[in-house]
Structures are given as structure tokens and as C-alpha cells.
Amino acid sequence: MKIVIIKYNAGNVQSVMYALDRLGVSYLYTDEEEEIRSADKVIFPGVGEASTTMAYLKSKKLDLLIPSLKQPVLGTCVGMQLMCRHSEENDTDCMGIFDVDVKRFPATPGVKVPHMGWNCIYDYQSTLLTGLEEKAYVYFVHSYAPPVCDNTIATCDYIHPFSAMLHRDNFYAAQFHCEISGDIGERILNNFLKM
């Protein structure tokens, strides 16, 4: 099985590599179109700011490549947000794989933004979450998130309910970091690799 991690201007890729290493899975880290198209599974991770990372995707034409992929694709954190239609972060048009806009958490007295740390997800709607106990805890670091929508397959509450995970056709995405979410994140990655 050929696993590709998409190479682009976003941080935290090393932790994804370590997670796959722990699973004993080999992978290729690349931005080459032919390598990405020929992969069995594609992972689109990232930490960063929406407009900068989207500009980099456009410079490499990855913004056109990623939505055209036919194999299972998993986006995480900023990867998930860039798969949505638009982000309030610097008023950024994104790839539109998921027909939903990414919103900043509203200022709320006594509540910190970014949402950072462990929080539970619930209302699972996908085989990607097979084997997870209800209200499993995963690790988040974000100030923006898509609202609950038709593509939501897991929900989280912070200030208000938001989409912790999305799914449409062959595209899956997680707002949290699977690669640093312990046994739960490992199970989700395993489920993805078995699709």
C-alpha cells in the first residue's frame, strides 16, 4: 500500500510521520502530482495560518489536485479547514471540498481562544470511528472551526458545538490532531489506512 503525505507549507508534519512510524507503515512525503495521484491513501495534515498555506497550495497547483483525487484522503487541523469553502482567518477562499465555512470561535468571557487541549467528540457517523468509545478524548489546537453541517461525522463542544470531523465521498477530515491523540488517534489512523 502506498501512503502519501502531502508536502506543503504547513507545520506539524513530523508528528504525522512519527505516528505512521509507530504503526509500522511506510510513506512518501511529496508534492509531486504523479506520486500523489498514484497513492492508495493520501494524508493532508498541517498547522498554520489559512491564507499563507492556501497561497502555497495555489503556487504548486495543489489546490486543483487535491479536490480531484479519487482515493481516500484524510485532512487534519488546517488541512481540514483548507478543504472547506472559506475561512474567516484572513478572509481566505479555500478548496470547497466541504460546502461549509470555517468560523472563528466568538469572544466569550472566561473562555480562552484558541481551544487547546483534550476534549471529547461524540455523535459518530462514520466507519472511520469504528471501535471508539462514545465521547472519546482527542487533542485540539485551533481558533477556527466549521459549524455542524450535513458533512459532520463527529461533533465537539467548545463555546458551541462544532464539526470535529467531516466526510464527503472519499474525503475525510479531523479538526483535532489524530497523530498526537494517543490510542484514539491511532485507531482513527488505522481505520483510515484499512479503507
Short mmCIF file of N, CA, C and O in Angstrom, two decimals, residues 23-24 30 32 38 47 52-53 61 63 68 70 80 88 93 117 124 127 130 133 136 142 155-156 168 171 175 195:
data_model
loop_
_atom_site.label_atom_id
_atom_site.label_comp_id
_atom_site.label_asym_id
_atom_site.label_seq_id
_atom_site.Cartn_x
_atom_site.Cartn_y
_atom_site.Cartn_z
N LEU A 23 2.95 2.94 13.69
CA LEU A 23 2.03 1.94 13.13
C LEU A 23 2.76 0.96 12.20
O LEU A 23 2.14 0.03 11.69
N GLY A 24 4.05 1.21 11.96
CA GLY A 24 4.81 0.34 11.08
C GLY A 24 4.46 0.51 9.62
O GLY A 24 4.59 -0.43 8.82
N THR A 30 5.63 14.16 -0.24
CA THR A 30 5.88 14.72 -1.56
C THR A 30 4.80 15.73 -1.97
O THR A 30 3.68 15.70 -1.45
N GLU A 32 4.67 16.06 -5.49
CA GLU A 32 4.66 15.68 -6.90
C GLU A 32 3.31 15.10 -7.30
O GLU A 32 2.84 14.13 -6.68
N SER A 38 -0.99 8.52 -7.65
CA SER A 38 -0.82 7.06 -7.65
C SER A 38 -0.89 6.44 -6.26
O SER A 38 -0.78 5.23 -6.11
N VAL A 47 -0.35 22.50 10.40
CA VAL A 47 -0.56 23.55 11.40
C VAL A 47 -0.11 24.83 10.74
O VAL A 47 0.94 24.89 10.11
N THR A 52 -1.83 31.94 4.19
CA THR A 52 -0.47 31.62 3.78
C THR A 52 -0.38 30.22 3.21
O THR A 52 0.24 29.99 2.16
N THR A 53 -1.01 29.26 3.90
CA THR A 53 -0.94 27.88 3.43
C THR A 53 -1.75 27.72 2.14
O THR A 53 -1.33 26.98 1.24
N LYS A 61 -0.23 24.39 -7.47
CA LYS A 61 -1.42 23.83 -8.10
C LYS A 61 -2.01 22.65 -7.31
O LYS A 61 -2.79 21.86 -7.84
N ASP A 63 -4.08 23.07 -4.94
CA ASP A 63 -5.48 23.44 -4.70
C ASP A 63 -6.40 22.85 -5.76
O ASP A 63 -7.60 22.67 -5.52
N SER A 68 -9.48 16.83 -6.81
CA SER A 68 -9.70 15.89 -7.92
C SER A 68 -9.32 14.45 -7.57
O SER A 68 -9.55 13.55 -8.38
N LYS A 70 -9.28 10.67 -6.14
CA LYS A 70 -10.34 9.66 -6.07
C LYS A 70 -10.13 8.64 -4.95
O LYS A 70 -11.05 7.92 -4.57
N MET A 80 -7.89 20.20 7.26
CA MET A 80 -9.35 20.14 7.24
C MET A 80 -9.95 21.49 6.87
O MET A 80 -10.85 21.57 6.04
N GLU A 88 -12.72 32.32 7.83
CA GLU A 88 -12.69 33.69 8.34
C GLU A 88 -11.27 34.14 8.66
O GLU A 88 -11.02 35.34 8.76
N ASP A 93 -10.46 32.23 0.74
CA ASP A 93 -11.19 31.23 -0.05
C ASP A 93 -10.38 29.95 -0.07
O ASP A 93 -9.17 29.96 -0.37
N GLY A 117 -6.05 21.68 23.90
CA GLY A 117 -6.03 20.60 24.88
C GLY A 117 -6.98 19.48 24.50
O GLY A 117 -7.48 19.40 23.39
N TYR A 124 -20.92 9.94 16.53
CA TYR A 124 -20.14 9.38 15.42
C TYR A 124 -21.05 8.94 14.27
O TYR A 124 -22.08 8.31 14.50
N THR A 127 -17.66 4.91 9.58
CA THR A 127 -16.83 3.74 9.90
C THR A 127 -15.40 4.15 10.25
O THR A 127 -14.67 3.36 10.84
N THR A 130 -15.00 3.55 13.86
CA THR A 130 -15.28 2.21 14.38
C THR A 130 -14.32 1.87 15.51
O THR A 130 -13.12 2.10 15.42
N GLU A 133 -14.89 4.39 21.78
CA GLU A 133 -15.94 4.57 22.78
C GLU A 133 -16.58 5.94 22.57
O GLU A 133 -15.93 6.88 22.08
N ALA A 136 -14.96 9.90 23.17
CA ALA A 136 -13.51 9.69 23.24
C ALA A 136 -12.80 11.04 23.25
O ALA A 136 -13.26 12.00 22.61
N HIS A 142 -6.76 25.02 18.07
CA HIS A 142 -7.33 25.79 16.97
C HIS A 142 -8.18 26.95 17.49
O HIS A 142 -8.72 26.90 18.58
N THR A 155 -18.83 15.43 16.44
CA THR A 155 -19.06 16.77 16.96
C THR A 155 -18.25 16.96 18.24
O THR A 155 -17.97 16.00 18.96
N CYS A 156 -17.87 18.20 18.50
CA CYS A 156 -17.23 18.57 19.76
C CYS A 156 -17.88 19.87 20.26
O CYS A 156 -18.41 20.64 19.44
N ARG A 168 -17.10 13.58 3.07
CA ARG A 168 -17.85 13.70 1.81
C ARG A 168 -17.14 12.85 0.77
O ARG A 168 -15.97 13.05 0.49
N PHE A 171 -13.39 11.91 0.83
CA PHE A 171 -12.66 12.89 1.65
C PHE A 171 -13.12 12.84 3.11
O PHE A 171 -14.31 12.91 3.39
N GLN A 175 -10.62 18.02 12.75
CA GLN A 175 -10.12 19.29 13.27
C GLN A 175 -9.03 19.08 14.31
O GLN A 175 -8.13 19.89 14.47
N MET A 195 -9.26 1.45 4.86
CA MET A 195 -10.37 1.73 3.94
C MET A 195 -10.05 1.25 2.53
O MET A 195 -8.92 1.29 2.08
#
